[in-house]
PDB file of C-alpha atoms in Angstrom:
ATOM      1  CA  UNK W   1      55.929  44.892 -45.244  1.00 42.00           C
ATOM      2  CA  UNK W   2      54.197  44.151 -41.926  1.00 47.00           C
ATOM      3  CA  UNK W   3      50.925  45.609 -43.223  1.00 57.00           C
ATOM      4  CA  UNK W   4      51.303  43.621 -46.432  1.00 91.00           C
ATOM      5  CA  UNK W   5      51.654  40.262 -44.627  1.00 96.00           C
ATOM      6  CA  UNK W   6      48.885  41.163 -42.213  1.00 96.00           C
ATOM      7  CA  UNK W   7      46.453  42.326 -44.867  1.00 96.00           C
ATOM      8  CA  UNK W   8      47.068  39.366 -47.163  1.00 97.00           C
ATOM      9  CA  UNK W   9      46.634  36.877 -44.333  1.00 98.00           C
ATOM     10  CA  UNK W  10      43.524  38.621 -43.026  1.00 97.00           C
ATOM     11  CA  UNK W  11      42.036  38.562 -46.526  1.00 97.00           C
ATOM     12  CA  UNK W  12      42.787  34.848 -46.954  1.00 98.00           C
ATOM     13  CA  UNK W  13      41.202  34.085 -43.579  1.00 98.00           C
ATOM     14  CA  UNK W  14      38.097  36.112 -44.345  1.00 98.00           C
ATOM     15  CA  UNK W  15      37.724  34.398 -47.740  1.00 98.00           C
ATOM     16  CA  UNK W  16      38.590  30.983 -46.221  1.00 98.00           C
ATOM     17  CA  UNK W  17      41.410  30.370 -48.670  1.00 98.00           C
ATOM     18  CA  UNK W  18      44.063  30.115 -45.945  1.00 98.00           C
ATOM     19  CA  UNK W  19      45.002  26.493 -45.307  1.00 98.00           C
ATOM     20  CA  UNK W  20      44.670  25.633 -41.625  1.00 98.00           C
ATOM     21  CA  UNK W  21      47.131  23.208 -40.036  1.00 98.00           C
ATOM     22  CA  UNK W  22      46.040  21.551 -36.794  1.00 98.00           C
ATOM     23  CA  UNK W  23      48.859  19.891 -34.862  1.00 98.00           C
ATOM     24  CA  UNK W  24      47.808  17.132 -32.464  1.00 98.00           C
ATOM     25  CA  UNK W  25      44.729  15.131 -33.449  1.00 97.00           C
ATOM     26  CA  UNK W  26      43.420  14.147 -30.035  1.00 95.00           C
ATOM     27  CA  UNK W  27      40.201  15.090 -28.240  1.00 93.00           C
ATOM     28  CA  UNK W  28      40.886  18.802 -28.908  1.00 95.00           C
ATOM     29  CA  UNK W  29      42.643  18.877 -32.270  1.00 97.00           C
ATOM     30  CA  UNK W  30      40.514  16.424 -34.227  1.00 97.00           C
ATOM     31  CA  UNK W  31      37.139  18.092 -33.467  1.00 96.00           C
ATOM     32  CA  UNK W  32      38.732  21.468 -34.278  1.00 97.00           C
ATOM     33  CA  UNK W  33      40.124  20.183 -37.595  1.00 98.00           C
ATOM     34  CA  UNK W  34      36.773  18.689 -38.594  1.00 97.00           C
ATOM     35  CA  UNK W  35      34.795  21.767 -37.518  1.00 97.00           C
ATOM     36  CA  UNK W  36      37.180  24.081 -39.389  1.00 98.00           C
ATOM     37  CA  UNK W  37      36.890  21.993 -42.560  1.00 97.00           C
ATOM     38  CA  UNK W  38      33.087  21.879 -42.279  1.00 96.00           C
ATOM     39  CA  UNK W  39      33.102  25.690 -42.043  1.00 97.00           C
ATOM     40  CA  UNK W  40      34.848  25.891 -45.416  1.00 97.00           C
ATOM     41  CA  UNK W  41      38.595  26.091 -44.786  1.00 98.00           C
ATOM     42  CA  UNK W  42      41.078  23.700 -46.401  1.00 98.00           C
ATOM     43  CA  UNK W  43      42.614  21.771 -43.487  1.00 98.00           C
ATOM     44  CA  UNK W  44      45.699  19.660 -42.903  1.00 98.00           C
ATOM     45  CA  UNK W  45      45.775  17.601 -39.737  1.00 98.00           C
ATOM     46  CA  UNK W  46      49.191  16.733 -38.307  1.00 98.00           C
ATOM     47  CA  UNK W  47      50.093  14.044 -35.799  1.00 98.00           C
ATOM     48  CA  UNK W  48      53.205  12.062 -34.911  1.00 97.00           C
ATOM     49  CA  UNK W  49      51.200   8.823 -34.583  1.00 97.00           C
ATOM     50  CA  UNK W  50      50.962   7.006 -37.957  1.00 97.00           C
ATOM     51  CA  UNK W  51      48.119   4.797 -36.692  1.00 97.00           C
ATOM     52  CA  UNK W  52      45.947   7.876 -36.114  1.00 97.00           C
ATOM     53  CA  UNK W  53      46.644   9.153 -39.620  1.00 97.00           C
ATOM     54  CA  UNK W  54      45.806   5.755 -41.088  1.00 97.00           C
ATOM     55  CA  UNK W  55      42.478   5.629 -39.256  1.00 97.00           C
ATOM     56  CA  UNK W  56      41.583   9.150 -40.359  1.00 97.00           C
ATOM     57  CA  UNK W  57      42.433   8.419 -43.981  1.00 96.00           C
ATOM     58  CA  UNK W  58      40.118   5.414 -43.733  1.00 97.00           C
ATOM     59  CA  UNK W  59      37.399   7.650 -42.186  1.00 96.00           C
ATOM     60  CA  UNK W  60      37.487   5.774 -38.875  1.00 97.00           C
ATOM     61  CA  UNK W  61      37.037   8.173 -35.958  1.00 96.00           C
ATOM     62  CA  UNK W  62      38.605   7.353 -32.596  1.00 96.00           C
ATOM     63  CA  UNK W  63      37.055  10.414 -30.890  1.00 93.00           C
ATOM     64  CA  UNK W  64      33.470  10.347 -29.611  1.00 91.00           C
ATOM     65  CA  UNK W  65      32.817  13.954 -30.642  1.00 91.00           C
ATOM     66  CA  UNK W  66      33.704  13.240 -34.286  1.00 94.00           C
ATOM     67  CA  UNK W  67      31.466  11.039 -36.428  1.00 94.00           C
ATOM     68  CA  UNK W  68      33.086   8.693 -38.926  1.00 96.00           C
ATOM     69  CA  UNK W  69      30.465   9.854 -41.411  1.00 96.00           C
ATOM     70  CA  UNK W  70      31.797  13.409 -41.180  1.00 95.00           C
ATOM     71  CA  UNK W  71      35.312  12.143 -41.860  1.00 96.00           C
ATOM     72  CA  UNK W  72      34.066  10.188 -44.852  1.00 96.00           C
ATOM     73  CA  UNK W  73      32.326  13.238 -46.310  1.00 96.00           C
ATOM     74  CA  UNK W  74      35.334  15.508 -45.768  1.00 96.00           C
ATOM     75  CA  UNK W  75      37.781  12.958 -47.165  1.00 95.00           C
ATOM     76  CA  UNK W  76      35.593  12.480 -50.229  1.00 95.00           C
ATOM     77  CA  UNK W  77      35.448  16.241 -50.849  1.00 94.00           C
ATOM     78  CA  UNK W  78      39.224  16.664 -50.483  1.00 88.00           C
ATOM     79  CA  UNK W  79      38.573  19.248 -47.759  1.00 91.00           C
ATOM     80  CA  UNK W  80      41.159  17.689 -45.453  1.00 97.00           C
ATOM     81  CA  UNK W  81      44.564  16.057 -45.575  1.00 96.00           C
ATOM     82  CA  UNK W  82      46.015  13.933 -42.771  1.00 98.00           C
ATOM     83  CA  UNK W  83      49.773  13.607 -42.435  1.00 98.00           C
ATOM     84  CA  UNK W  84      52.833  12.967 -40.289  1.00 98.00           C
ATOM     85  CA  UNK W  85      54.940  15.115 -42.636  1.00 98.00           C
ATOM     86  CA  UNK W  86      55.456  18.420 -40.872  1.00 98.00           C
ATOM     87  CA  UNK W  87      57.117  19.944 -43.921  1.00 98.00           C
ATOM     88  CA  UNK W  88      53.523  20.516 -45.075  1.00 98.00           C
ATOM     89  CA  UNK W  89      53.305  23.297 -42.476  1.00 98.00           C
ATOM     90  CA  UNK W  90      54.932  25.591 -45.024  1.00 97.00           C
ATOM     91  CA  UNK W  91      51.636  25.546 -46.954  1.00 97.00           C
ATOM     92  CA  UNK W  92      49.538  26.629 -43.953  1.00 98.00           C
ATOM     93  CA  UNK W  93      48.473  30.216 -43.342  1.00 98.00           C
ATOM     94  CA  UNK W  94      47.049  29.339 -39.918  1.00 98.00           C
ATOM     95  CA  UNK W  95      48.707  26.807 -37.607  1.00 98.00           C
ATOM     96  CA  UNK W  96      46.948  25.698 -34.420  1.00 98.00           C
ATOM     97  CA  UNK W  97      48.806  23.795 -31.684  1.00 98.00           C
ATOM     98  CA  UNK W  98      46.692  21.246 -29.789  1.00 97.00           C
ATOM     99  CA  UNK W  99      49.289  19.150 -27.973  1.00 97.00           C
ATOM    100  CA  UNK W 100      49.255  17.827 -24.376  1.00 93.00           C
ATOM    101  CA  UNK W 101      50.571  19.854 -21.435  1.00 92.00           C
ATOM    102  CA  UNK W 102      50.930  17.265 -18.631  1.00 89.00           C
ATOM    103  CA  UNK W 103      52.667  17.516 -15.269  1.00 84.00           C
ATOM    104  CA  UNK W 104      56.013  16.032 -14.335  1.00 84.00           C
ATOM    105  CA  UNK W 105      56.201  13.585 -11.425  1.00 81.00           C
ATOM    106  CA  UNK W 106      57.029  16.616  -9.267  1.00 80.00           C
ATOM    107  CA  UNK W 107      53.740  18.307 -10.313  1.00 80.00           C
ATOM    108  CA  UNK W 108      55.543  20.886 -12.403  1.00 84.00           C
ATOM    109  CA  UNK W 109      54.485  21.934 -15.924  1.00 89.00           C
ATOM    110  CA  UNK W 110      55.791  19.709 -18.714  1.00 92.00           C
ATOM    111  CA  UNK W 111      55.913  21.907 -21.808  1.00 95.00           C
ATOM    112  CA  UNK W 112      58.099  19.512 -23.795  1.00 96.00           C
ATOM    113  CA  UNK W 113      55.357  18.843 -26.356  1.00 97.00           C
ATOM    114  CA  UNK W 114      54.748  22.574 -26.845  1.00 97.00           C
ATOM    115  CA  UNK W 115      58.466  23.281 -27.228  1.00 97.00           C
ATOM    116  CA  UNK W 116      59.043  20.406 -29.657  1.00 98.00           C
ATOM    117  CA  UNK W 117      56.058  21.467 -31.731  1.00 98.00           C
ATOM    118  CA  UNK W 118      57.216  25.096 -31.774  1.00 98.00           C
ATOM    119  CA  UNK W 119      60.660  23.992 -32.966  1.00 98.00           C
ATOM    120  CA  UNK W 120      59.111  22.065 -35.837  1.00 98.00           C
ATOM    121  CA  UNK W 121      56.931  25.040 -36.739  1.00 98.00           C
ATOM    122  CA  UNK W 122      59.958  27.369 -36.674  1.00 98.00           C
ATOM    123  CA  UNK W 123      61.682  25.039 -39.133  1.00 97.00           C
ATOM    124  CA  UNK W 124      58.843  25.083 -41.670  1.00 98.00           C
ATOM    125  CA  UNK W 125      56.619  28.144 -41.117  1.00 97.00           C
ATOM    126  CA  UNK W 126      56.253  30.536 -44.028  1.00 97.00           C
ATOM    127  CA  UNK W 127      56.095  34.321 -43.660  1.00 97.00           C
ATOM    128  CA  UNK W 128      52.545  35.589 -43.547  1.00 97.00           C
ATOM    129  CA  UNK W 129      51.317  32.933 -41.092  1.00 98.00           C
ATOM    130  CA  UNK W 130      49.374  32.889 -37.822  1.00 98.00           C
ATOM    131  CA  UNK W 131      50.374  30.441 -35.068  1.00 98.00           C
ATOM    132  CA  UNK W 132      47.835  29.837 -32.285  1.00 98.00           C
ATOM    133  CA  UNK W 133      48.404  27.840 -29.110  1.00 98.00           C
ATOM    134  CA  UNK W 134      45.328  26.095 -27.691  1.00 97.00           C
ATOM    135  CA  UNK W 135      47.048  23.880 -25.112  1.00 95.00           C
ATOM    136  CA  UNK W 136      46.202  24.773 -21.507  1.00 91.00           C
ATOM    137  CA  UNK W 137      49.170  26.315 -19.721  1.00 93.00           C
ATOM    138  CA  UNK W 138      50.248  28.960 -17.223  1.00 92.00           C
ATOM    139  CA  UNK W 139      49.922  32.698 -17.969  1.00 95.00           C
ATOM    140  CA  UNK W 140      52.928  33.878 -19.935  1.00 95.00           C
ATOM    141  CA  UNK W 141      53.643  30.746 -21.959  1.00 96.00           C
ATOM    142  CA  UNK W 142      52.815  32.202 -25.383  1.00 97.00           C
ATOM    143  CA  UNK W 143      55.189  35.146 -25.114  1.00 97.00           C
ATOM    144  CA  UNK W 144      57.854  33.566 -22.887  1.00 97.00           C
ATOM    145  CA  UNK W 145      58.120  30.066 -24.355  1.00 97.00           C
ATOM    146  CA  UNK W 146      56.462  29.955 -27.778  1.00 97.00           C
ATOM    147  CA  UNK W 147      57.527  33.368 -29.080  1.00 98.00           C
ATOM    148  CA  UNK W 148      61.334  32.989 -28.771  1.00 98.00           C
ATOM    149  CA  UNK W 149      61.227  29.588 -30.483  1.00 98.00           C
ATOM    150  CA  UNK W 150      59.115  30.865 -33.374  1.00 98.00           C
ATOM    151  CA  UNK W 151      61.424  33.890 -33.642  1.00 97.00           C
ATOM    152  CA  UNK W 152      64.323  31.485 -34.268  1.00 96.00           C
ATOM    153  CA  UNK W 153      62.754  30.874 -37.694  1.00 94.00           C
ATOM    154  CA  UNK W 154      64.244  34.177 -38.793  1.00 94.00           C
ATOM    155  CA  UNK W 155      60.803  35.603 -39.521  1.00 94.00           C
ATOM    156  CA  UNK W 156      59.817  38.649 -37.531  1.00 94.00           C
ATOM    157  CA  UNK W 157      57.244  37.763 -34.888  1.00 96.00           C
ATOM    158  CA  UNK W 158      54.531  40.389 -35.111  1.00 95.00           C
ATOM    159  CA  UNK W 159      55.606  41.518 -38.590  1.00 95.00           C
ATOM    160  CA  UNK W 160      55.632  38.412 -40.804  1.00 96.00           C
ATOM    161  CA  UNK W 161      54.565  35.656 -38.367  1.00 98.00           C
ATOM    162  CA  UNK W 162      51.805  36.356 -35.862  1.00 98.00           C
ATOM    163  CA  UNK W 163      51.088  34.619 -32.530  1.00 98.00           C
ATOM    164  CA  UNK W 164      47.897  34.048 -30.586  1.00 98.00           C
ATOM    165  CA  UNK W 165      46.358  32.012 -27.796  1.00 98.00           C
ATOM    166  CA  UNK W 166      42.867  30.541 -27.612  1.00 98.00           C
ATOM    167  CA  UNK W 167      42.285  28.006 -24.832  1.00 96.00           C
ATOM    168  CA  UNK W 168      40.475  24.797 -25.707  1.00 94.00           C
ATOM    169  CA  UNK W 169      37.197  24.321 -23.857  1.00 91.00           C
ATOM    170  CA  UNK W 170      36.274  20.808 -24.922  1.00 86.00           C
ATOM    171  CA  UNK W 171      34.130  18.717 -22.566  1.00 80.00           C
ATOM    172  CA  UNK W 172      34.440  15.120 -23.804  1.00 77.00           C
ATOM    173  CA  UNK W 173      31.193  13.191 -23.530  1.00 75.00           C
ATOM    174  CA  UNK W 174      29.023  16.309 -23.293  1.00 78.00           C
ATOM    175  CA  UNK W 175      26.592  16.100 -26.208  1.00 77.00           C
ATOM    176  CA  UNK W 176      25.106  19.542 -25.437  1.00 82.00           C
ATOM    177  CA  UNK W 177      28.252  21.466 -26.354  1.00 87.00           C
ATOM    178  CA  UNK W 178      30.499  20.962 -29.357  1.00 89.00           C
ATOM    179  CA  UNK W 179      33.524  22.808 -30.700  1.00 92.00           C
ATOM    180  CA  UNK W 180      31.412  25.141 -32.844  1.00 93.00           C
ATOM    181  CA  UNK W 181      28.961  26.064 -30.084  1.00 94.00           C
ATOM    182  CA  UNK W 182      31.331  26.694 -27.163  1.00 95.00           C
ATOM    183  CA  UNK W 183      32.262  30.421 -26.874  1.00 96.00           C
ATOM    184  CA  UNK W 184      35.931  30.890 -27.763  1.00 97.00           C
ATOM    185  CA  UNK W 185      38.311  33.110 -25.797  1.00 98.00           C
ATOM    186  CA  UNK W 186      40.858  34.652 -28.190  1.00 98.00           C
ATOM    187  CA  UNK W 187      43.890  36.928 -27.885  1.00 98.00           C
ATOM    188  CA  UNK W 188      46.903  37.879 -29.946  1.00 98.00           C
ATOM    189  CA  UNK W 189      50.444  38.981 -29.223  1.00 98.00           C
ATOM    190  CA  UNK W 190      49.870  42.498 -30.463  1.00 97.00           C
ATOM    191  CA  UNK W 191      47.006  44.314 -32.171  1.00 97.00           C
ATOM    192  CA  UNK W 192      47.423  42.753 -35.634  1.00 97.00           C
ATOM    193  CA  UNK W 193      47.811  39.246 -34.229  1.00 98.00           C
ATOM    194  CA  UNK W 194      44.682  39.776 -32.135  1.00 98.00           C
ATOM    195  CA  UNK W 195      42.707  40.821 -35.210  1.00 98.00           C
ATOM    196  CA  UNK W 196      43.880  37.726 -37.101  1.00 98.00           C
ATOM    197  CA  UNK W 197      43.036  35.311 -34.274  1.00 98.00           C
ATOM    198  CA  UNK W 198      39.611  36.878 -33.881  1.00 98.00           C
ATOM    199  CA  UNK W 199      38.921  36.759 -37.625  1.00 98.00           C
ATOM    200  CA  UNK W 200      39.928  33.098 -37.854  1.00 98.00           C
ATOM    201  CA  UNK W 201      37.796  31.832 -34.991  1.00 98.00           C
ATOM    202  CA  UNK W 202      34.827  33.977 -36.014  1.00 98.00           C
ATOM    203  CA  UNK W 203      34.785  31.896 -39.183  1.00 98.00           C
ATOM    204  CA  UNK W 204      34.958  28.616 -37.240  1.00 98.00           C
ATOM    205  CA  UNK W 205      32.807  28.914 -34.090  1.00 97.00           C
ATOM    206  CA  UNK W 206      29.511  30.614 -33.275  1.00 97.00           C
ATOM    207  CA  UNK W 207      30.778  33.077 -30.649  1.00 97.00           C
ATOM    208  CA  UNK W 208      34.174  34.665 -30.064  1.00 98.00           C
ATOM    209  CA  UNK W 209      35.185  36.524 -26.884  1.00 98.00           C
ATOM    210  CA  UNK W 210      38.312  38.682 -27.390  1.00 98.00           C
ATOM    211  CA  UNK W 211      40.503  39.560 -24.392  1.00 98.00           C
ATOM    212  CA  UNK W 212      43.346  42.053 -24.230  1.00 98.00           C
ATOM    213  CA  UNK W 213      46.440  39.820 -24.011  1.00 98.00           C
ATOM    214  CA  UNK W 214      47.539  36.220 -24.436  1.00 98.00           C
ATOM    215  CA  UNK W 215      48.382  36.180 -20.718  1.00 98.00           C
ATOM    216  CA  UNK W 216      44.769  37.061 -19.922  1.00 98.00           C
ATOM    217  CA  UNK W 217      43.481  34.322 -22.233  1.00 98.00           C
ATOM    218  CA  UNK W 218      45.798  31.794 -20.574  1.00 97.00           C
ATOM    219  CA  UNK W 219      44.582  32.941 -17.158  1.00 96.00           C
ATOM    220  CA  UNK W 220      40.923  32.553 -18.168  1.00 96.00           C
ATOM    221  CA  UNK W 221      41.344  28.829 -18.775  1.00 94.00           C
ATOM    222  CA  UNK W 222      43.309  28.321 -15.563  1.00 92.00           C
ATOM    223  CA  UNK W 223      40.653  30.249 -13.599  1.00 93.00           C
ATOM    224  CA  UNK W 224      37.876  28.071 -15.027  1.00 93.00           C
ATOM    225  CA  UNK W 225      39.560  24.857 -13.959  1.00 89.00           C
ATOM    226  CA  UNK W 226      40.727  26.152 -10.568  1.00 91.00           C
ATOM    227  CA  UNK W 227      37.116  27.169  -9.884  1.00 93.00           C
ATOM    228  CA  UNK W 228      35.925  23.634 -10.625  1.00 90.00           C
ATOM    229  CA  UNK W 229      38.725  21.947  -8.680  1.00 89.00           C
ATOM    230  CA  UNK W 230      38.159  24.046  -5.545  1.00 92.00           C
ATOM    231  CA  UNK W 231      34.376  23.607  -5.585  1.00 93.00           C
ATOM    232  CA  UNK W 232      34.634  19.866  -6.179  1.00 92.00           C
ATOM    233  CA  UNK W 233      36.990  19.661  -3.206  1.00 93.00           C
ATOM    234  CA  UNK W 234      34.546  21.661  -1.082  1.00 94.00           C
ATOM    235  CA  UNK W 235      31.629  19.356  -1.831  1.00 95.00           C
ATOM    236  CA  UNK W 236      33.870  16.313  -1.303  1.00 94.00           C
ATOM    237  CA  UNK W 237      34.692  17.625   2.181  1.00 95.00           C
ATOM    238  CA  UNK W 238      31.001  18.252   2.854  1.00 96.00           C
ATOM    239  CA  UNK W 239      30.268  14.674   1.769  1.00 95.00           C
ATOM    240  CA  UNK W 240      32.596  13.291   4.454  1.00 95.00           C
ATOM    241  CA  UNK W 241      31.200  15.605   7.160  1.00 96.00           C
ATOM    242  CA  UNK W 242      27.532  14.986   6.321  1.00 97.00           C
ATOM    243  CA  UNK W 243      28.097  11.224   6.148  1.00 96.00           C
ATOM    244  CA  UNK W 244      29.407  11.368   9.714  1.00 96.00           C
ATOM    245  CA  UNK W 245      26.222  13.228  10.682  1.00 97.00           C
ATOM    246  CA  UNK W 246      23.956  10.734   8.942  1.00 98.00           C
ATOM    247  CA  UNK W 247      22.887  13.304   6.356  1.00 98.00           C
ATOM    248  CA  UNK W 248      22.511  12.518   2.632  1.00 97.00           C
ATOM    249  CA  UNK W 249      24.740  15.013   0.809  1.00 97.00           C
ATOM    250  CA  UNK W 250      22.855  14.448  -2.458  1.00 97.00           C
ATOM    251  CA  UNK W 251      19.607  15.543  -0.830  1.00 98.00           C
ATOM    252  CA  UNK W 252      21.379  18.572   0.617  1.00 98.00           C
ATOM    253  CA  UNK W 253      22.668  19.579  -2.832  1.00 97.00           C
ATOM    254  CA  UNK W 254      19.244  19.055  -4.403  1.00 97.00           C
ATOM    255  CA  UNK W 255      17.697  21.266  -1.742  1.00 98.00           C
ATOM    256  CA  UNK W 256      20.332  23.982  -2.010  1.00 97.00           C
ATOM    257  CA  UNK W 257      19.990  23.965  -5.818  1.00 97.00           C
ATOM    258  CA  UNK W 258      16.432  25.279  -5.525  1.00 98.00           C
ATOM    259  CA  UNK W 259      17.841  28.665  -4.506  1.00 97.00           C
ATOM    260  CA  UNK W 260      17.697  30.773  -7.691  1.00 96.00           C
ATOM    261  CA  UNK W 261      20.847  32.757  -6.879  1.00 96.00           C
ATOM    262  CA  UNK W 262      24.097  32.431  -4.951  1.00 95.00           C
ATOM    263  CA  UNK W 263      24.488  28.647  -5.258  1.00 96.00           C
ATOM    264  CA  UNK W 264      25.898  26.438  -8.008  1.00 95.00           C
ATOM    265  CA  UNK W 265      25.656  22.661  -7.551  1.00 96.00           C
ATOM    266  CA  UNK W 266      28.819  20.554  -7.558  1.00 94.00           C
ATOM    267  CA  UNK W 267      28.794  16.858  -6.756  1.00 93.00           C
ATOM    268  CA  UNK W 268      31.127  14.604  -4.743  1.00 93.00           C
ATOM    269  CA  UNK W 269      32.982  11.708  -6.284  1.00 87.00           C
ATOM    270  CA  UNK W 270      36.043   9.470  -5.993  1.00 84.00           C
ATOM    271  CA  UNK W 271      38.597  12.110  -6.841  1.00 67.00           C
ATOM    272  CA  UNK W 272      39.077  13.822 -10.190  1.00 66.00           C
ATOM    273  CA  UNK W 273      39.230  12.445 -13.704  1.00 62.00           C
ATOM    274  CA  UNK W 274      39.649  13.824 -17.175  1.00 59.00           C
ATOM    275  CA  UNK W 275      42.434  15.778 -18.839  1.00 59.00           C
ATOM    276  CA  UNK W 276      42.065  19.177 -17.172  1.00 66.00           C
ATOM    277  CA  UNK W 277      40.918  19.431 -13.569  1.00 65.00           C
ATOM    278  CA  UNK W 278      43.587  17.181 -11.986  1.00 63.00           C
ATOM    279  CA  UNK W 279      46.389  18.975 -13.874  1.00 75.00           C
ATOM    280  CA  UNK W 280      45.699  22.568 -14.862  1.00 76.00           C
ATOM    281  CA  UNK W 281      45.461  24.189 -11.389  1.00 81.00           C
ATOM    282  CA  UNK W 282      49.014  23.063 -10.657  1.00 81.00           C
ATOM    283  CA  UNK W 283      50.268  25.090 -13.618  1.00 83.00           C
ATOM    284  CA  UNK W 284      49.144  28.158 -11.679  1.00 86.00           C
ATOM    285  CA  UNK W 285      50.612  26.986  -8.353  1.00 88.00           C
ATOM    286  CA  UNK W 286      53.968  26.487 -10.082  1.00 87.00           C
ATOM    287  CA  UNK W 287      53.809  29.947 -11.637  1.00 88.00           C
ATOM    288  CA  UNK W 288      52.825  31.473  -8.298  1.00 89.00           C
ATOM    289  CA  UNK W 289      55.837  29.883  -6.571  1.00 89.00           C
ATOM    290  CA  UNK W 290      58.082  31.641  -9.090  1.00 88.00           C
ATOM    291  CA  UNK W 291      56.568  34.895  -7.817  1.00 88.00           C
ATOM    292  CA  UNK W 292      57.007  33.772  -4.182  1.00 91.00           C
ATOM    293  CA  UNK W 293      53.235  33.567  -3.698  1.00 91.00           C
ATOM    294  CA  UNK W 294      51.268  30.762  -2.061  1.00 89.00           C
ATOM    295  CA  UNK W 295      48.142  29.113  -3.498  1.00 89.00           C
ATOM    296  CA  UNK W 296      46.537  27.684  -0.369  1.00 90.00           C
ATOM    297  CA  UNK W 297      43.066  27.059  -1.800  1.00 89.00           C
ATOM    298  CA  UNK W 298      44.386  25.243  -4.864  1.00 87.00           C
ATOM    299  CA  UNK W 299      46.827  23.069  -2.932  1.00 88.00           C
ATOM    300  CA  UNK W 300      44.260  22.191  -0.256  1.00 89.00           C
ATOM    301  CA  UNK W 301      41.728  21.316  -2.967  1.00 89.00           C
ATOM    302  CA  UNK W 302      44.311  19.025  -4.519  1.00 86.00           C
ATOM    303  CA  UNK W 303      44.883  17.260  -1.195  1.00 88.00           C
ATOM    304  CA  UNK W 304      41.165  16.731  -0.559  1.00 90.00           C
ATOM    305  CA  UNK W 305      40.449  15.445  -4.069  1.00 87.00           C
ATOM    306  CA  UNK W 306      43.483  13.155  -3.993  1.00 86.00           C
ATOM    307  CA  UNK W 307      42.294  11.623  -0.720  1.00 89.00           C
ATOM    308  CA  UNK W 308      38.766  10.852  -1.947  1.00 89.00           C
ATOM    309  CA  UNK W 309      39.540   7.477  -3.584  1.00 89.00           C
ATOM    310  CA  UNK W 310      40.840   6.234  -0.208  1.00 88.00           C
ATOM    311  CA  UNK W 311      37.654   7.455   1.494  1.00 89.00           C
TER     312      UNK W 311
END
């Protein structure tokens, strides 16, 4: 039976007959829903906010990366549905979770949105479906948090319902890179799940990069954002030091950037903004504490970047 569910789902993905449900229509989910529909899949976009659904039905985009004209064309072609009715998940062969993963006031991971979404999916998911988490989180979330909740549906995870992880890599405001052109890291919980996740995204984006496990895929996204946070903190510290020496840090960076190897320019600023860099590294520090390991670089970077607005 496992092969039957797998083969049927793989065939429907390859022929783009599988309906794709995207949960969470923010700066990650909405561009993904639109891109997936433009690539030929039938799409249902889910959100708990009725005002978002109303705007989308009226072809009014609230996300810079999505043009209202694209919404109008997709709505006119009946390529997409927008809804707050999560019972419609039962019609979806692929379900992608794009919900927030903030921090608590104690700088610990807040996975409440992921858990609530997984519970709703477990209530409505049909056998022969693929569920993919895109929300940034700590390594282990897919198998330790998402998997047990989906298993409560009564469907066998890995036999009739398949799980995967593919971290979002959106860069809001960057016109050079869009959902379809950013290489996509993909992984599945098991060989068949991995094949399904890879097949789906290969039909949606230009380049797919498979990795061996969902934990590895989760770690890739954390590593990317830790790298940025630490290097931003470093250049912020250099800014303070060079100012005290009467040296223009911008000129220093411009000069150092002429070296064709071994240097990558980062720029100082008043702390960190956006959805990822101020939050994601602390998912790893929390996970490391569970393993009784310290994350000195990450925590120091957080202190430096937090202090910059005062400077």
